[in-house]
PDB file of C-alpha atoms and ligand atoms in Angstrom:
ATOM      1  CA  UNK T   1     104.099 113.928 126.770  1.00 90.00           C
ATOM      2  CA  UNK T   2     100.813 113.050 125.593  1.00 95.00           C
ATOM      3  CA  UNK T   3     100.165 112.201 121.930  1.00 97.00           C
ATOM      4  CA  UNK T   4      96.629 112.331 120.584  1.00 97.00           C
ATOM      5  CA  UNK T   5      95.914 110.112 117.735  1.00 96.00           C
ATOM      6  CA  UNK T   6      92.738 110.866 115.453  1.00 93.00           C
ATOM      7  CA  UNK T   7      91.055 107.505 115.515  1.00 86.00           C
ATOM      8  CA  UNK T   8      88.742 107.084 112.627  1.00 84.00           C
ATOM      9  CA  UNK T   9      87.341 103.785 114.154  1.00 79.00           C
ATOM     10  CA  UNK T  10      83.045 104.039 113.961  1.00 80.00           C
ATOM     11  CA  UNK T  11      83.522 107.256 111.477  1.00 84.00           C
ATOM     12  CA  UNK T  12      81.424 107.184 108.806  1.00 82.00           C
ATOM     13  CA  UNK T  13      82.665 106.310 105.584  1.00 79.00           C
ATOM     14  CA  UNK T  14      85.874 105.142 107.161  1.00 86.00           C
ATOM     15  CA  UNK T  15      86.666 101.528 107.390  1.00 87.00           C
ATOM     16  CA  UNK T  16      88.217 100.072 110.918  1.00 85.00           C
ATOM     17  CA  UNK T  17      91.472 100.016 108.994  1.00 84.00           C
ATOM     18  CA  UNK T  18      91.686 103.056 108.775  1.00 86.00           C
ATOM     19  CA  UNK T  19      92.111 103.267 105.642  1.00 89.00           C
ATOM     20  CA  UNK T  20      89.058 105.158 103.023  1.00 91.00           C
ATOM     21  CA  UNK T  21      87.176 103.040 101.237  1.00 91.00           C
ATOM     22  CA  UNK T  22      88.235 103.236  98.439  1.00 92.00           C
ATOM     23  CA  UNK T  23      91.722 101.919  99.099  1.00 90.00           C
ATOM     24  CA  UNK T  24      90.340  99.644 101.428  1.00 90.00           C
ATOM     25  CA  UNK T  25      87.898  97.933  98.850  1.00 91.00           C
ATOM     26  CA  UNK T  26      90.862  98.231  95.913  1.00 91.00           C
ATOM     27  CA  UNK T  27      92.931  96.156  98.150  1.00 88.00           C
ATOM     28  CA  UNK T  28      90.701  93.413  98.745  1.00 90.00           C
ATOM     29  CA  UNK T  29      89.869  92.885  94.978  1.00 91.00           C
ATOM     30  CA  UNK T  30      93.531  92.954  94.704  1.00 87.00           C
ATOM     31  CA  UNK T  31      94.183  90.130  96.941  1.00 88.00           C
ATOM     32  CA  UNK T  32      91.087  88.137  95.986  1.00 90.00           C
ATOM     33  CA  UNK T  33      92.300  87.823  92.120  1.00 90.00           C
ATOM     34  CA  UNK T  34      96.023  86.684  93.544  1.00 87.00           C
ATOM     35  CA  UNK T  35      93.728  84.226  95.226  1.00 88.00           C
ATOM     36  CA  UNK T  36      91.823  83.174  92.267  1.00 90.00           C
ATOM     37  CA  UNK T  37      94.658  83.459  89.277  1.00 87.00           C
ATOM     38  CA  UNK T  38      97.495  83.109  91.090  1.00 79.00           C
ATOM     39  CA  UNK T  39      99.877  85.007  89.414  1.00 78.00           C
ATOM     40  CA  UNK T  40     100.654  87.193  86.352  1.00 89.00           C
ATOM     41  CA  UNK T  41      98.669  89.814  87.479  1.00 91.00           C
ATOM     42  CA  UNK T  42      99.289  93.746  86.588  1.00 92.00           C
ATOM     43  CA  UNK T  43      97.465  96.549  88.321  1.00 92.00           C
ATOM     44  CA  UNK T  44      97.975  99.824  85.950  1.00 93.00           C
ATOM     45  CA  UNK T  45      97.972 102.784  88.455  1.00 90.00           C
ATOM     46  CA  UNK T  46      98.226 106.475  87.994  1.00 85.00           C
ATOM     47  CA  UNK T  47     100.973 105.827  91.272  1.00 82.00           C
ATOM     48  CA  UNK T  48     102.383 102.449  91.093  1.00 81.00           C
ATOM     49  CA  UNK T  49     105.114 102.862  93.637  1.00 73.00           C
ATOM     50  CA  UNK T  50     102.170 103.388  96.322  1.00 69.00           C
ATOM     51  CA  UNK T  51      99.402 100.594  95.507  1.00 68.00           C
ATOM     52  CA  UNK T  52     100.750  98.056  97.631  1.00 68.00           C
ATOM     53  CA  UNK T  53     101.881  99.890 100.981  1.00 65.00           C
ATOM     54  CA  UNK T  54      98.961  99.755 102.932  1.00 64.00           C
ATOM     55  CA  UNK T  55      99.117  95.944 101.670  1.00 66.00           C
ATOM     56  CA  UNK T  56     102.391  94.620 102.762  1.00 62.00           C
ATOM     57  CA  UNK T  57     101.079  91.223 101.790  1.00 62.00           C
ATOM     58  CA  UNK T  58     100.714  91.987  98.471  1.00 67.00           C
ATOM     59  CA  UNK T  59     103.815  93.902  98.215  1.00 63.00           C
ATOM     60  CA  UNK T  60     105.888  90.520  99.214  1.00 63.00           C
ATOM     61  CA  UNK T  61     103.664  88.632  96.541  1.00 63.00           C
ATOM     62  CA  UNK T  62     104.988  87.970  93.557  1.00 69.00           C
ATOM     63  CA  UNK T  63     102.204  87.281  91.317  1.00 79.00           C
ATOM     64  CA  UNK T  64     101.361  90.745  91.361  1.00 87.00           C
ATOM     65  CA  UNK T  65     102.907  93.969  89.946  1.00 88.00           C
ATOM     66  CA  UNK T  66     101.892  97.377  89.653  1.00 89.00           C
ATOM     67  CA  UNK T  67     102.810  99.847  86.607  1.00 92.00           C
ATOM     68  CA  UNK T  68     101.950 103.011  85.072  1.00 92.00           C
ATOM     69  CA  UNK T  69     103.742 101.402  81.675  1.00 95.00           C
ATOM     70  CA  UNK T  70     101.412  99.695  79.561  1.00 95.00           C
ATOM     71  CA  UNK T  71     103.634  98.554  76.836  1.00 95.00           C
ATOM     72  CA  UNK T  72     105.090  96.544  79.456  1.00 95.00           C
ATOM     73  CA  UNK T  73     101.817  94.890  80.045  1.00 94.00           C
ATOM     74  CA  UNK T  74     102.079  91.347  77.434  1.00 92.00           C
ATOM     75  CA  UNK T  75     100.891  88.330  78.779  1.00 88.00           C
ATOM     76  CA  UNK T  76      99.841  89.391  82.398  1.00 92.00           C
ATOM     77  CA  UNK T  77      96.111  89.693  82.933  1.00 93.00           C
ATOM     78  CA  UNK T  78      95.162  93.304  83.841  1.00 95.00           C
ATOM     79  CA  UNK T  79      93.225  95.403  87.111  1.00 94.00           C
ATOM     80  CA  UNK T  80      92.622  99.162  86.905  1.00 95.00           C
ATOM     81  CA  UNK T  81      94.017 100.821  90.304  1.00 92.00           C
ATOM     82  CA  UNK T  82      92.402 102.800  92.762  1.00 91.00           C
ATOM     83  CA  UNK T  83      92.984 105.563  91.392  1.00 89.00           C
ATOM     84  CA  UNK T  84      91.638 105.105  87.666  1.00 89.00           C
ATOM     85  CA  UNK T  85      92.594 105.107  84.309  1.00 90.00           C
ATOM     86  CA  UNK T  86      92.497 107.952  81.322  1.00 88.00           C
ATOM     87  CA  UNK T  87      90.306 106.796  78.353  1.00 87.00           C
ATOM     88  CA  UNK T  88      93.669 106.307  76.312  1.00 90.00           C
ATOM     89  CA  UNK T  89      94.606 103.564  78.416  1.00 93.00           C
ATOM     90  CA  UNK T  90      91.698 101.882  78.367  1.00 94.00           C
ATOM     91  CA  UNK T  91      91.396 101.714  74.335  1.00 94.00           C
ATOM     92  CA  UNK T  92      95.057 100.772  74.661  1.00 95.00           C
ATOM     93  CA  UNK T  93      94.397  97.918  77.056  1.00 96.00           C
ATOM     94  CA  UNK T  94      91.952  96.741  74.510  1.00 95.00           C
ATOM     95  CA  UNK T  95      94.055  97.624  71.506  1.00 95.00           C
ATOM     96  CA  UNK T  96      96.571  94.878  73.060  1.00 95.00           C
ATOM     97  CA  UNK T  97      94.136  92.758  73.769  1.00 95.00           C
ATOM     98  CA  UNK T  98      94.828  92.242  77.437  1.00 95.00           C
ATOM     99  CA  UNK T  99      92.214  90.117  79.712  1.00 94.00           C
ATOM    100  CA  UNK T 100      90.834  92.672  82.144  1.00 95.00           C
ATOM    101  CA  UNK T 101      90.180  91.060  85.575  1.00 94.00           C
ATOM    102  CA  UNK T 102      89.069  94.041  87.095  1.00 94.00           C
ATOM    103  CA  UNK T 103      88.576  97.584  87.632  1.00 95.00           C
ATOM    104  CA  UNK T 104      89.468  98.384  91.438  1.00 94.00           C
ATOM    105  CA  UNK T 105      88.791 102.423  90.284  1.00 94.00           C
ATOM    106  CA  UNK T 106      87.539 103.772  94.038  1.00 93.00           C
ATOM    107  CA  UNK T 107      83.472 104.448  93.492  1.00 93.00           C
ATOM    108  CA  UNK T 108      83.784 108.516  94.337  1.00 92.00           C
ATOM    109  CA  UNK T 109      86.323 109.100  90.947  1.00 92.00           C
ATOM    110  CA  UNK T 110      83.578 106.901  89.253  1.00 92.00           C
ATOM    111  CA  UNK T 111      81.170 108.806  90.710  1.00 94.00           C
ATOM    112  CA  UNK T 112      83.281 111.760  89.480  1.00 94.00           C
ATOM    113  CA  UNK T 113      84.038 111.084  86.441  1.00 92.00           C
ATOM    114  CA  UNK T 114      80.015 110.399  85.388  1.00 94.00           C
ATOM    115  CA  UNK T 115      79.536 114.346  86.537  1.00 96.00           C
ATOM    116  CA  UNK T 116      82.519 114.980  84.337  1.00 95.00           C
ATOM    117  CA  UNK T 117      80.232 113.888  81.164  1.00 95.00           C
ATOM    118  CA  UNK T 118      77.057 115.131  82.508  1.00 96.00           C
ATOM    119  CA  UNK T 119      78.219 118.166  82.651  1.00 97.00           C
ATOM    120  CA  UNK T 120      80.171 118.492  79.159  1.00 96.00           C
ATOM    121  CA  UNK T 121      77.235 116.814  77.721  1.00 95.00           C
ATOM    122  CA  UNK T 122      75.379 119.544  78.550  1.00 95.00           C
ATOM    123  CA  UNK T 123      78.132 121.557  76.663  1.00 94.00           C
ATOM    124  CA  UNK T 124      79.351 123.299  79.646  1.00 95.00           C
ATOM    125  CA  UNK T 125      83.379 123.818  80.022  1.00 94.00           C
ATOM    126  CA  UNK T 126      84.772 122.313  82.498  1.00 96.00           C
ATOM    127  CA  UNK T 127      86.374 123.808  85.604  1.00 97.00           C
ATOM    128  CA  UNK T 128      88.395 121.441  88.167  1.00 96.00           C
ATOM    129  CA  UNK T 129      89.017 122.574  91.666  1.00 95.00           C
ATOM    130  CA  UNK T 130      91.425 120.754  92.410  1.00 92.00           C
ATOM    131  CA  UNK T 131      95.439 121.224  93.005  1.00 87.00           C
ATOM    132  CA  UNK T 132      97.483 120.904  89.469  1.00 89.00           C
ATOM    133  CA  UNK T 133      99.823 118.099  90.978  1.00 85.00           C
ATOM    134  CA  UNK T 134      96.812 115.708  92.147  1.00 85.00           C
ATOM    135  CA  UNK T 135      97.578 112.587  90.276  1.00 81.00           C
ATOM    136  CA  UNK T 136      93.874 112.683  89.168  1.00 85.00           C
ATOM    137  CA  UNK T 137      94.106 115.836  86.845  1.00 90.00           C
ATOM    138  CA  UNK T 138      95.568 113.393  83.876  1.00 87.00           C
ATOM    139  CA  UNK T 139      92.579 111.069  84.011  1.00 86.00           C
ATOM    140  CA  UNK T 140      90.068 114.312  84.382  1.00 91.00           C
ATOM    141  CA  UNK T 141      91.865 115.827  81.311  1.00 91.00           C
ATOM    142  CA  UNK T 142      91.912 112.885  79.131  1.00 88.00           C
ATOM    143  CA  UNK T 143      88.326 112.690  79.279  1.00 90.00           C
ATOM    144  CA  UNK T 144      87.669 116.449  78.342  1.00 90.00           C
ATOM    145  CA  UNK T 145      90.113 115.704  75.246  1.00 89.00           C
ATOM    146  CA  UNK T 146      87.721 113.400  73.761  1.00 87.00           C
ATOM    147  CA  UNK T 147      84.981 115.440  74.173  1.00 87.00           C
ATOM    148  CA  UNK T 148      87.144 118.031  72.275  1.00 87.00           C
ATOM    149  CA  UNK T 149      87.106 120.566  75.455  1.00 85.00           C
ATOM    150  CA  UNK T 150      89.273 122.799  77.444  1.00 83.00           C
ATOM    151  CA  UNK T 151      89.367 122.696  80.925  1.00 92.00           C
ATOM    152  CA  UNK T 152      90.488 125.033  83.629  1.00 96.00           C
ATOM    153  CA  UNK T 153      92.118 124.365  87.030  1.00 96.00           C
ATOM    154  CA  UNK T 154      91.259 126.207  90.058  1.00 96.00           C
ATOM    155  CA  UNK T 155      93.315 125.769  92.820  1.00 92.00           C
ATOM    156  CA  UNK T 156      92.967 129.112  94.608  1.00 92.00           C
ATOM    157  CA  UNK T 157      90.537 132.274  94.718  1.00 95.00           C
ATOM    158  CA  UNK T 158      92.979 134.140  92.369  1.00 96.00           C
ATOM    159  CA  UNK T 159      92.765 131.993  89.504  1.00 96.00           C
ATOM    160  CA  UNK T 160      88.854 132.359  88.675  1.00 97.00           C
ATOM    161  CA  UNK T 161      90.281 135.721  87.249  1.00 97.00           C
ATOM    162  CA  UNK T 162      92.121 133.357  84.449  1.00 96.00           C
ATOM    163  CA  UNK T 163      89.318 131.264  83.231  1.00 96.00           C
ATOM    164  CA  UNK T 164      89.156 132.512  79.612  1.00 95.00           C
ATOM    165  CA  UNK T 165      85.295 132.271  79.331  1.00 95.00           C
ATOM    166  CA  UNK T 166      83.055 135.017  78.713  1.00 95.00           C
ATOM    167  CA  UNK T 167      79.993 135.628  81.322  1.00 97.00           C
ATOM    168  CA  UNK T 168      77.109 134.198  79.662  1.00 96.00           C
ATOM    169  CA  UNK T 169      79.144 130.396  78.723  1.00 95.00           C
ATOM    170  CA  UNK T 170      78.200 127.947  80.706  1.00 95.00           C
ATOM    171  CA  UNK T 171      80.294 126.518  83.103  1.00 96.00           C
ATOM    172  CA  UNK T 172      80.442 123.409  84.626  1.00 96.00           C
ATOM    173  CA  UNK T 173      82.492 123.069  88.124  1.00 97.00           C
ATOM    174  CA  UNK T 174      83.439 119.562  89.247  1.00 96.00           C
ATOM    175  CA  UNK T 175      85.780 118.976  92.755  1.00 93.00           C
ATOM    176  CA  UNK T 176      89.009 117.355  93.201  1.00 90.00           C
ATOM    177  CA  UNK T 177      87.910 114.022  95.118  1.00 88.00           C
ATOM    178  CA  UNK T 178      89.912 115.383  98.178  1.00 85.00           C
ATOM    179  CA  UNK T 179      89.099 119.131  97.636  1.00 82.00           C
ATOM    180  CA  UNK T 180      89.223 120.825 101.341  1.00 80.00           C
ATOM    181  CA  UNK T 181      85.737 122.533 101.899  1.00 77.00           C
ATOM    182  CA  UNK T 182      86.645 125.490 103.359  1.00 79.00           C
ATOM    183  CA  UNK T 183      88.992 126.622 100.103  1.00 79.00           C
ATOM    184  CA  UNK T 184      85.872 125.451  98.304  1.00 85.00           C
ATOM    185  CA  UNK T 185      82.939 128.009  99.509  1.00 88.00           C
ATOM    186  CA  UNK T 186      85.757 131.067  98.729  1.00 92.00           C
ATOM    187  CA  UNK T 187      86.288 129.872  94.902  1.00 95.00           C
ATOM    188  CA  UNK T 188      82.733 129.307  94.513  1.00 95.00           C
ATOM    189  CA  UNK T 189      81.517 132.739  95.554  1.00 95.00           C
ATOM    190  CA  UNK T 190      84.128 134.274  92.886  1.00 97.00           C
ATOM    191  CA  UNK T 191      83.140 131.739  90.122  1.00 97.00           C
ATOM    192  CA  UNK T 192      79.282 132.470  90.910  1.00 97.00           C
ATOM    193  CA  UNK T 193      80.019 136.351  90.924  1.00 97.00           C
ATOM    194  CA  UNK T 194      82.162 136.206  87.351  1.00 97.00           C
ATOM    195  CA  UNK T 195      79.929 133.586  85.609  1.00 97.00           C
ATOM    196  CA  UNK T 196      76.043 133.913  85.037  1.00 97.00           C
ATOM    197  CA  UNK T 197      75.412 130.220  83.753  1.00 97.00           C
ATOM    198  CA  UNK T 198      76.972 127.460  86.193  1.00 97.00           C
ATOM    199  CA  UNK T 199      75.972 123.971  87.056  1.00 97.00           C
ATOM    200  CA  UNK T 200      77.800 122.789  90.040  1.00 95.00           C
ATOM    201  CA  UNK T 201      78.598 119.139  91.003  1.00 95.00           C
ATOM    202  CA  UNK T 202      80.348 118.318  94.391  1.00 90.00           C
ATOM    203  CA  UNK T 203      82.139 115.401  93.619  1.00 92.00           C
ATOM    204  CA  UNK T 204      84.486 115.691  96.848  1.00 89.00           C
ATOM    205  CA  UNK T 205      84.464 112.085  98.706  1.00 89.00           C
ATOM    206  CA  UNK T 206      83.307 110.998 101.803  1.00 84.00           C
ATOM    207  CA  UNK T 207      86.417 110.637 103.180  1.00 85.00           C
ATOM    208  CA  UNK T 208      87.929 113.790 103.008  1.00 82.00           C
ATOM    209  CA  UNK T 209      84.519 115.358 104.526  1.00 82.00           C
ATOM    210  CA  UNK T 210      84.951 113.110 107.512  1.00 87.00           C
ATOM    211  CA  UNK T 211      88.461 112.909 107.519  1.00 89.00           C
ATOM    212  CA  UNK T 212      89.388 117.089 107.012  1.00 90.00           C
ATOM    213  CA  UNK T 213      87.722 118.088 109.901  1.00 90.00           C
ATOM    214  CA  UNK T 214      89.312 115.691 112.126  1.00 93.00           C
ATOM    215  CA  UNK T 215      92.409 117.339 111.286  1.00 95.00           C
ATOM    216  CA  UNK T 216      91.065 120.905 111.908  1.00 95.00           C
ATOM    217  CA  UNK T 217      89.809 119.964 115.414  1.00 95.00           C
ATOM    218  CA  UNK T 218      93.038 118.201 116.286  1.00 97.00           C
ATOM    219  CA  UNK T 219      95.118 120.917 114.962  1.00 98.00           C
ATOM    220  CA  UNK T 220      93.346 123.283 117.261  1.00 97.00           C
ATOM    221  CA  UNK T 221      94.148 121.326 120.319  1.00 97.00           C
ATOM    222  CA  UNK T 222      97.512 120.130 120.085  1.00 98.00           C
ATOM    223  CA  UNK T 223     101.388 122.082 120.297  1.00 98.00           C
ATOM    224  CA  UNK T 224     102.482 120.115 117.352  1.00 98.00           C
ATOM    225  CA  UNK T 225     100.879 117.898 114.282  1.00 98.00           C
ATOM    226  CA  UNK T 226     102.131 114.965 112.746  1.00 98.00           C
ATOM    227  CA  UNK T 227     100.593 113.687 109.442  1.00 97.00           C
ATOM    228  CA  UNK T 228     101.398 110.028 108.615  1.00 96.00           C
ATOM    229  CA  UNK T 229     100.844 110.079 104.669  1.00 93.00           C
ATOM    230  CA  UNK T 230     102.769 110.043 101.192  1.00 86.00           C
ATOM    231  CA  UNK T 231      99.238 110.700  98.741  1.00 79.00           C
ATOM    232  CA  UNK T 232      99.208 114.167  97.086  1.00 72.00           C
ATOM    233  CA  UNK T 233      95.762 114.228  97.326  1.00 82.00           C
ATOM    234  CA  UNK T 234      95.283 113.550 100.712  1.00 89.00           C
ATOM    235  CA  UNK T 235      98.174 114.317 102.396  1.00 92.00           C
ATOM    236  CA  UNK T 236      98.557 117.652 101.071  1.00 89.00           C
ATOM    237  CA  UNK T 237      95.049 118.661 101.591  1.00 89.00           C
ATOM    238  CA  UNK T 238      95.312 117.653 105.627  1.00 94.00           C
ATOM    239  CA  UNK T 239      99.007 119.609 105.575  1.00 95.00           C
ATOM    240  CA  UNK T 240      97.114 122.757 104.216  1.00 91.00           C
ATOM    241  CA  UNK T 241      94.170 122.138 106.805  1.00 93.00           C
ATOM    242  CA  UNK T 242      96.836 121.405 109.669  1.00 97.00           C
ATOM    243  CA  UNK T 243      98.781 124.340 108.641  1.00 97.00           C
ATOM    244  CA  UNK T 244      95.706 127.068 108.502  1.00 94.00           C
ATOM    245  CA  UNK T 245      95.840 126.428 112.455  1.00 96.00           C
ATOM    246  CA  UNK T 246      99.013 124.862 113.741  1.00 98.00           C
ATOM    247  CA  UNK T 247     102.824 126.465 113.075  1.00 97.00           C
ATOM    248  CA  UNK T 248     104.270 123.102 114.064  1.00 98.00           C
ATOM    249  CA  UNK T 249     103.307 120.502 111.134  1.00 98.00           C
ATOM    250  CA  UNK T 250     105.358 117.992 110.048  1.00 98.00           C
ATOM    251  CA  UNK T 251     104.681 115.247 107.603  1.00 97.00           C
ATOM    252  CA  UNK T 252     105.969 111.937 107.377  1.00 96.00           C
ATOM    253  CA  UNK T 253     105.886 108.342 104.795  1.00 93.00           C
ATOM    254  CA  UNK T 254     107.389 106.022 107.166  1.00 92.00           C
ATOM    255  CA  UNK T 255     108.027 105.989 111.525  1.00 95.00           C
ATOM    256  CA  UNK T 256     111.324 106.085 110.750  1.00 96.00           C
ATOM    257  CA  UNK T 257     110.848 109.984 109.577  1.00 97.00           C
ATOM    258  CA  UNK T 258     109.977 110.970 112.596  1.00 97.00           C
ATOM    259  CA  UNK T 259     112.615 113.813 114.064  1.00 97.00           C
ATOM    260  CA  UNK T 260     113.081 114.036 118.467  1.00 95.00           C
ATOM    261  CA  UNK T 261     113.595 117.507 117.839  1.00 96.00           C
ATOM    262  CA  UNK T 262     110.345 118.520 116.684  1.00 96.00           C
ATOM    263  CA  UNK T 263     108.719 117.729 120.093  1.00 95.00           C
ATOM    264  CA  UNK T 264     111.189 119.029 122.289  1.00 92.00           C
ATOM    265  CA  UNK T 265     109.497 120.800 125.654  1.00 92.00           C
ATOM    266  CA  UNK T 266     106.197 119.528 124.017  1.00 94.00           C
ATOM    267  CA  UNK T 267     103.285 118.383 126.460  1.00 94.00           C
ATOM    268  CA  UNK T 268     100.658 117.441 123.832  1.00 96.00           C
ATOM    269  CA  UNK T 269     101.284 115.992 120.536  1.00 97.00           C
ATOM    270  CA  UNK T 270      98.710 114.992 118.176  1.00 98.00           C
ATOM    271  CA  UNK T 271      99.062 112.746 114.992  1.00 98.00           C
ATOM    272  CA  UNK T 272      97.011 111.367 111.909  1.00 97.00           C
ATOM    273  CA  UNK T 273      96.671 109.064 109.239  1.00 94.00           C
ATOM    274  CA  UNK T 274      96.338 109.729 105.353  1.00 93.00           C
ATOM    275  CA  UNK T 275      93.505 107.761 103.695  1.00 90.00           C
ATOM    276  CA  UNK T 276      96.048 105.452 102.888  1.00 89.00           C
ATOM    277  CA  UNK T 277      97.810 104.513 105.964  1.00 91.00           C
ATOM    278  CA  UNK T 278      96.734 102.143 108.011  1.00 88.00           C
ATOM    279  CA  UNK T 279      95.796 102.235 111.766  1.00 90.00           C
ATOM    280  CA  UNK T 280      98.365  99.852 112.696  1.00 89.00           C
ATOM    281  CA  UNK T 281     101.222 102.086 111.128  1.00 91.00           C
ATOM    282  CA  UNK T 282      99.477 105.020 112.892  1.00 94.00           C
ATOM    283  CA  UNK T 283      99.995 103.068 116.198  1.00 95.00           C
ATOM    284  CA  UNK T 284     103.359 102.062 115.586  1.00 95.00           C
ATOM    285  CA  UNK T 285     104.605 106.448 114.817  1.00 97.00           C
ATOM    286  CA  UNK T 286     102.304 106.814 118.249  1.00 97.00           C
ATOM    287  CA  UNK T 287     104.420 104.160 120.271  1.00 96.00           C
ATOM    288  CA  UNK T 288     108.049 105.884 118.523  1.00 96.00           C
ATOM    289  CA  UNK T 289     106.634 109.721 119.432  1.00 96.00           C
ATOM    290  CA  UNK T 290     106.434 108.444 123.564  1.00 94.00           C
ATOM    291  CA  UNK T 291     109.461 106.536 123.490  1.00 93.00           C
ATOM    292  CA  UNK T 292     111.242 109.978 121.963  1.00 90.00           C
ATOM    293  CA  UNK T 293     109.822 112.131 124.900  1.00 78.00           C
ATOM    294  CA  UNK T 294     110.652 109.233 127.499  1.00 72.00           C
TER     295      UNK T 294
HETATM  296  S1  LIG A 301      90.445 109.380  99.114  1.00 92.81           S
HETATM  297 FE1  LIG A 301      88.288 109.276  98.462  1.00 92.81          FE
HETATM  298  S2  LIG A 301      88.355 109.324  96.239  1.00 92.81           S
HETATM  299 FE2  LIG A 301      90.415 108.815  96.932  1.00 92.81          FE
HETATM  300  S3  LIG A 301      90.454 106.599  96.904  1.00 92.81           S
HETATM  301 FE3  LIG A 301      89.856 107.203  98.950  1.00 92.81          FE
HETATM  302  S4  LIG A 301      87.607 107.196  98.986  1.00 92.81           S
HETATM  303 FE4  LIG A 301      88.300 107.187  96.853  1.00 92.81          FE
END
């Protein structure tokens, strides 16, 4: 059996590792402030149980922990995760008076969250495509709130009918980081036909533009898909990509998921990492996948 792997490696956007860049760069300001404070260190993430797998060493250090509590935060000094923080954390983090080391927040939700303002600035309300579960939406919200606005979440074509804005209100339409394109263009027709006044900012990252279509192409070539991932914003978006052209996807956190069964009278296999798995672990479900057809 033959197993294609999607190898990022010279992609744009996409370090060697494998992992995006975001992740990538979070990790290495991770491990350079273990270097430079030692220990009693905090990272406040949005998903602490995942910061530190694409970074076994910093899972096995113990100067380092990562929470989504901050009332258990007291004398550690403090990073902001990948993934952001809400504004009520941050005034909280300040309220407590905790020493902030850094802010690992990936550049794209930066990027995002400036277009956030911009737009309700400009007094638009704000509409999110995005999916309700992506660990994002909190962050998203929690900025609206202080701005005193509502905001609506698109995730399919159907719910454009349930934004409760009249025609002539302006509307301001910001994307999930990870937002699939091709879901995008069909939700943006219906928004532009039922709204007469909207400012658009595509705040989708780099990665998932490079990374998506990978997943299309390899879906399209291969009997059965495996996705190597536990994010619900990337990993879900390359299930619903793999799934709009494969029957046979199956998803899995760790080799060890992996099922003999699901390849069985297979000839050509193809697999992929999430943006936060690393090529290595990709390699290592490749090497399991042969020895299960062998
Ligand atoms: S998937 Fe994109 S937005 Fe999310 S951390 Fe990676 S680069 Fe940043």
């Amino acid at each position: 059996m033959e197993v294609v792997k999607v190898d990022f490696k010279g992609t744009k956007g996409i370090p060697p590792s494998g992992l995006c860049v975001g992740v990538h760069r979070a990790g290495a300001m991770h491990q350079k402030m273990v270097e430079k404070y030692g220990n009693g260190i905090a990272v406040w993430s949005l998903r602490p149980e995942n910061d530190f797998i694409a970074f076994k060493s910093l899972e096995d250090e113990e100067g380092i922990r990562s929470t989504n509590d901050m009332d258990s935060i007291k004398d550690e000094k403090l990073i902001y995760g990948v993934r952001g923080a809400p504004p009520e954390i941050r005034r909280q983090a300040k309220e407590q008076g905790l020493e902030l080391l850094a802010d690992a927040t990936c550049p794209f939700v930066i990027q995002q969250e400036e277009a956030e303002l911009e737009l309700l600035d400009q007094g638009c309300h704000l509409v999110i495509l995005s999916s309700r579960t992506h660990h994002g939406i909190p962050r998203l919200m929690g900025i609206a709130k202080e701005k005193e606005r509502e905001v609506f979440i698109v995730e399919k074509e159907e719910d454009v009918a349930d934004i409760r804005l009249t025609r002539f209100e302006p509307v301001g339409v910001i994307v999930q980081t990870t937002f699939w394109m091709e879901s995008y263009t069909g939700i943006m027709s219906r928004i532009l036909e039922r709204f007469a006044n909207v400012r658009i900012r595509n705040t989708a990252c780099i990665d998932s533009l490079q990374r998506l279509p990978k997943v299309e192409e390899l879906a399209r070539d291969v009997e059965a898909v495996v996705i190597f991932g536990w994010t619900e914003g990337m990993t879900n978006r390359m299930e619903e990509v793999a799934r709009a052209f494969n029957d046979n996807v199956h998803r899995i956190e760790k080799v060890d998921d992996l099922e003999r069964s699901w390849f069985t009278g297979m000839s050509r296999v193809g697999i992929v990492g999430a943006n936060e798995t690393t090529d290595d672990l990709v390699n290592e479900a490749v090497e399991r996948i042969k020895s299960m057809a062998a």
